[in-house]
Coordinates of C-alpha atoms in Angstrom, one line a residue:
M147 CA 108.7 117.5 4.3
S148 CA 107.3 120.3 2.2
T149 CA 109.4 123.4 2.4
T150 CA 106.9 125.6 0.6
G151 CA 103.9 127.5 1.9
A152 CA 102.9 130.7 3.7
T153 CA 104.8 130.0 6.9
A154 CA 108.1 132.0 7.0
D155 CA 109.7 129.5 9.4
P156 CA 108.1 126.1 8.7
L157 CA 110.4 124.3 11.2
A158 CA 109.2 126.5 14.0
A159 CA 105.6 125.8 13.0
L160 CA 106.2 122.2 13.7
G161 CA 106.9 123.0 17.3
S162 CA 103.1 123.6 17.8
L163 CA 102.2 120.0 16.7
P164 CA 100.5 117.9 19.3
G165 CA 103.0 116.5 21.9
V166 CA 106.0 118.3 20.5
A167 CA 106.3 120.9 23.2
E168 CA 106.1 118.2 25.8
S169 CA 108.8 116.2 24.1
V170 CA 111.1 119.3 23.8
E171 CA 110.7 120.0 27.6
T172 CA 111.3 116.3 28.5
V173 CA 114.5 116.2 26.4
R174 CA 115.7 119.5 27.9
K175 CA 115.3 118.1 31.4
A176 CA 117.1 114.8 30.5
V177 CA 120.0 116.7 28.9
D178 CA 120.3 119.1 31.9
R179 CA 120.4 116.1 34.2
V180 CA 123.5 114.8 32.4
Y181 CA 125.3 118.1 32.2
G182 CA 124.6 118.8 35.8
H183 CA 126.1 115.6 37.0
R184 CA 129.2 116.1 39.1
V185 CA 131.2 113.6 37.0
M186 CA 130.6 115.7 33.9
R187 CA 132.5 118.6 35.6
R188 CA 135.7 116.5 35.9
R189 CA 135.5 113.8 33.3
S190 CA 133.4 115.1 30.4
T191 CA 136.0 114.0 27.8
E192 CA 135.5 110.4 29.0
I193 CA 131.8 110.7 28.8
T194 CA 131.9 112.2 25.3
S195 CA 134.2 109.3 24.2
E196 CA 131.9 106.7 25.6
A197 CA 128.8 108.3 24.2
A198 CA 130.5 108.3 20.8
L199 CA 131.2 104.6 21.0
R200 CA 127.7 103.7 22.2
G201 CA 126.1 106.0 19.6
S202 CA 128.1 104.3 16.8
R203 CA 127.0 100.9 18.1
G204 CA 123.4 102.0 18.1
S205 CA 123.5 103.5 14.6
A206 CA 125.1 100.3 13.2
A207 CA 122.5 98.2 14.9
L208 CA 119.7 100.0 13.1
S209 CA 121.6 99.4 9.8
G210 CA 121.7 95.7 10.5
A211 CA 124.9 95.2 12.4
D212 CA 123.7 94.7 16.0
W213 CA 127.0 94.0 17.8
A214 CA 127.5 93.9 21.5
L215 CA 129.1 97.1 22.9
E216 CA 132.2 95.2 24.0
E217 CA 132.6 93.7 20.6
V218 CA 132.7 97.2 19.0
R219 CA 135.1 98.3 21.7
R220 CA 137.6 95.6 21.2
R221 CA 137.5 95.1 17.4
S222 CA 140.0 96.9 15.1
D223 CA 139.2 95.1 11.8
F224 CA 136.2 96.6 10.2
G225 CA 136.6 95.5 6.6
V226 CA 136.2 91.7 6.8
D227 CA 132.5 91.4 6.1
D228 CA 129.3 93.4 5.6
E229 CA 128.4 93.8 9.2
A230 CA 132.0 94.9 10.1
R231 CA 131.9 97.4 7.4
V232 CA 128.7 98.9 8.7
V233 CA 130.2 99.2 12.2
G234 CA 133.3 100.8 10.8
A235 CA 131.3 103.3 8.8
A236 CA 129.3 104.2 11.9
L237 CA 132.5 104.8 13.9
R238 CA 134.0 106.9 11.2
L239 CA 130.9 109.0 10.9
T240 CA 130.7 109.7 14.6
A241 CA 134.3 110.8 14.6
E242 CA 133.8 113.0 11.6
A243 CA 130.6 114.7 12.8
G244 CA 132.4 116.9 15.3
Q245 CA 134.7 118.2 12.6
L246 CA 131.9 119.5 10.4
L247 CA 130.0 121.7 12.8
S248 CA 131.3 125.0 11.5
I249 CA 130.4 124.0 7.9
W250 CA 126.9 122.7 8.5
R251 CA 125.2 126.1 8.9
Q252 CA 126.8 127.5 5.8
S253 CA 126.7 124.4 3.5
P254 CA 124.7 121.5 4.7
L255 CA 124.8 119.7 1.3
R256 CA 128.6 119.8 1.4
V257 CA 128.5 118.2 4.9
L258 CA 126.1 115.5 3.7
A259 CA 128.4 114.7 0.8
R260 CA 131.4 114.5 3.1
L261 CA 129.5 112.2 5.5
H262 CA 128.6 109.8 2.6
L263 CA 132.2 109.8 1.4
V264 CA 133.4 108.9 4.9
A265 CA 130.8 106.2 5.4
A266 CA 131.3 104.6 2.0
A267 CA 135.1 104.7 2.2
S268 CA 135.4 103.9 -1.5
Q269 CA 136.2 105.7 -4.7
G270 CA 133.1 104.8 -6.7
D271 CA 131.6 107.5 -9.0
E272 CA 128.4 107.4 -6.9
V273 CA 130.2 108.3 -3.6
G274 CA 129.9 111.7 -2.1
R275 CA 127.0 113.0 -4.3
P276 CA 123.3 112.5 -4.5
R277 CA 122.1 109.7 -6.7
Q278 CA 121.3 110.3 -10.3
A279 CA 118.3 109.0 -12.3
G280 CA 118.4 105.2 -12.6
E281 CA 121.0 104.6 -10.0
P282 CA 120.0 101.9 -7.4
V283 CA 120.0 102.5 -3.7
D284 CA 121.3 99.9 -1.2
E285 CA 119.1 100.6 1.9
P286 CA 117.3 97.3 2.5
L287 CA 116.0 98.1 5.9
V288 CA 113.9 101.1 4.7
E289 CA 111.3 99.9 2.3
L290 CA 109.4 103.1 1.6
P291 CA 108.8 104.1 -2.0
L292 CA 112.0 105.7 -3.4
P293 CA 111.7 109.4 -4.5
S294 CA 113.0 110.2 -7.9
A295 CA 116.4 111.8 -8.3
D296 CA 114.7 115.1 -9.3
E297 CA 112.6 115.1 -6.2
V298 CA 115.7 114.3 -4.1
S299 CA 117.5 117.3 -5.6
G300 CA 114.6 119.7 -5.0
R301 CA 114.0 118.6 -1.4
L302 CA 117.7 118.6 -0.5
E303 CA 117.9 122.2 -1.8
G304 CA 114.8 123.1 0.3
L305 CA 116.2 121.4 3.4
S306 CA 119.6 123.2 2.9
G307 CA 117.8 126.5 2.5
L308 CA 116.0 126.0 5.8
I309 CA 119.2 125.2 7.6
V310 CA 121.1 128.2 6.1
A311 CA 118.3 130.6 6.8
G312 CA 118.1 129.6 10.4
S313 CA 115.0 128.9 12.5
S314 CA 113.6 129.6 15.9
A315 CA 112.5 125.9 16.1
P316 CA 113.8 123.9 19.1
A317 CA 116.9 121.8 18.3
L318 CA 114.9 118.6 18.6
V319 CA 112.5 119.7 15.9
T320 CA 115.3 120.6 13.4
A321 CA 117.2 117.4 14.2
A322 CA 114.2 115.3 13.7
V323 CA 113.3 116.9 10.4
V324 CA 116.9 116.5 9.0
H325 CA 116.9 112.9 10.1
G326 CA 113.5 112.1 8.8
E327 CA 114.0 113.9 5.5
L328 CA 117.3 112.1 4.7
L329 CA 115.7 108.7 5.6
A330 CA 112.7 109.4 3.4
L331 CA 114.8 110.6 0.5
R332 CA 117.7 108.2 0.7
P333 CA 119.7 110.6 -1.4
F334 CA 122.8 108.5 -1.7
A335 CA 123.5 105.1 -3.2
S336 CA 124.2 103.6 0.2
H337 CA 124.6 104.3 3.9
N338 CA 121.6 106.7 4.1
G339 CA 120.5 105.6 7.5
L340 CA 124.0 106.1 9.0
V341 CA 124.3 109.5 7.3
A342 CA 120.9 110.6 8.5
R343 CA 121.7 109.7 12.1
A344 CA 125.1 111.4 11.9
A345 CA 123.3 114.5 10.6
E346 CA 120.9 114.4 13.5
R347 CA 123.9 114.3 15.8
I348 CA 125.4 117.3 14.1
V349 CA 122.2 119.4 14.6
L350 CA 121.9 118.4 18.3
I351 CA 125.6 119.4 18.9
G352 CA 125.7 122.5 16.8
S353 CA 122.4 123.8 18.2
G354 CA 123.8 124.0 21.7
L355 CA 121.4 121.4 23.0
D356 CA 124.2 118.8 23.4
P357 CA 127.4 120.7 22.8
K358 CA 129.6 118.0 24.3
S359 CA 127.9 115.2 22.4
V360 CA 127.0 113.2 25.5
C361 CA 123.4 112.4 24.6
P362 CA 123.6 109.9 21.7
A363 CA 120.2 109.7 20.1
E364 CA 121.4 106.7 18.2
V365 CA 121.4 104.7 21.5
G366 CA 117.8 105.6 22.0
H367 CA 116.8 104.8 18.5
A368 CA 118.3 101.4 18.8
E369 CA 116.8 100.8 22.2
L370 CA 113.3 101.7 21.0
G371 CA 113.8 99.1 18.2
R372 CA 113.8 99.0 14.4
A373 CA 110.1 98.3 14.2
A374 CA 109.2 101.4 16.2
Y375 CA 111.8 103.5 14.2
L376 CA 110.3 102.5 10.9
A377 CA 106.7 103.0 12.1
A378 CA 107.6 106.5 13.3
L379 CA 109.3 107.2 9.9
D380 CA 106.0 106.2 8.2
G381 CA 104.4 109.0 10.2
Y382 CA 107.0 111.5 9.0
V383 CA 106.6 110.4 5.4
S384 CA 102.8 110.7 5.7
G385 CA 103.2 114.5 6.2
T386 CA 100.2 114.6 8.5
P387 CA 100.4 116.7 11.7
E388 CA 99.9 113.5 13.7
G389 CA 102.5 111.6 11.8
M390 CA 105.1 114.4 11.9
G391 CA 104.4 115.0 15.6
A392 CA 104.9 111.3 16.3
W393 CA 108.2 111.2 14.5
I394 CA 109.5 114.3 16.4
A395 CA 108.3 112.7 19.7
H396 CA 110.0 109.5 18.8
C397 CA 113.3 111.3 18.1
G398 CA 112.8 113.1 21.4
R399 CA 112.5 109.9 23.3
A400 CA 115.6 108.6 21.6
V401 CA 117.6 111.7 22.8
E402 CA 116.1 111.2 26.2
L403 CA 117.3 107.6 26.3
G404 CA 120.7 108.6 25.1
A405 CA 121.0 111.1 27.9
R406 CA 119.9 108.4 30.3
E407 CA 122.6 106.1 29.0
S408 CA 125.3 108.8 29.7
T409 CA 123.8 109.5 33.1
A410 CA 124.3 105.8 33.9
V411 CA 127.9 106.0 32.7
C412 CA 128.5 109.0 35.0
E413 CA 127.0 107.0 37.9
A414 CA 129.3 104.1 37.1
L415 CA 132.4 106.3 36.9
Q416 CA 131.4 107.9 40.2
R417 CA 131.2 104.5 41.8
G418 CA 134.5 103.5 40.3
A419 CA 132.9 100.7 38.3
A420 CA 133.9 102.0 34.8

């Protein structure tokens, strides 16, 4: 996303793209439906915990570790193979995201570095910082051209500036831009998809749209499928109004599906089935 131009609030300007206002309204209704459920008034901690687990599973699935929910629930060993490490990273990121809300608005780049450190769980020189010129990126599921390290640095600074400055844009728009920009840039040597989705979660929580984190967009992204996810990302990278609008709408649909998932959990708890 270009962060230059005459518009003082470029994120807010994206709200006028075709279909975006409708997506924002649909998401708001879906979120309100969950928060208005009678189970949420008594057992919101349980809903939050279950949403975190399901969101982690969804994010891991998009990064190539498509495990059944009950497998994620029962497992405790997440270092035995590549897929297990991906699931473990997704779980750690979901747990960490809630601890970083107060830092995000003041220092987004610090938060992103921390997310990568948590995801990688290693002491390599490349961990916890944007990649440098010539360093490879392990992100096989996103095959878009890789921006240079210089471009990454400039665009991360631009994104950080937008977050720190604040915006009147709907939370969905900001979350979608943060998510899309990180996927497009792949600023770290690894785990960029997981980090991008965790950052989206932070925006949705911190904005007040989903303060209890019960509408896991990761669930929706996984349900919509990797092919649709990557096709929508192509639209974001194109930078066209149609492409950007389609990406934001795709993210909106993901949040809506995440809200629907937690509504179903509420219903199951109400019936005594979960």
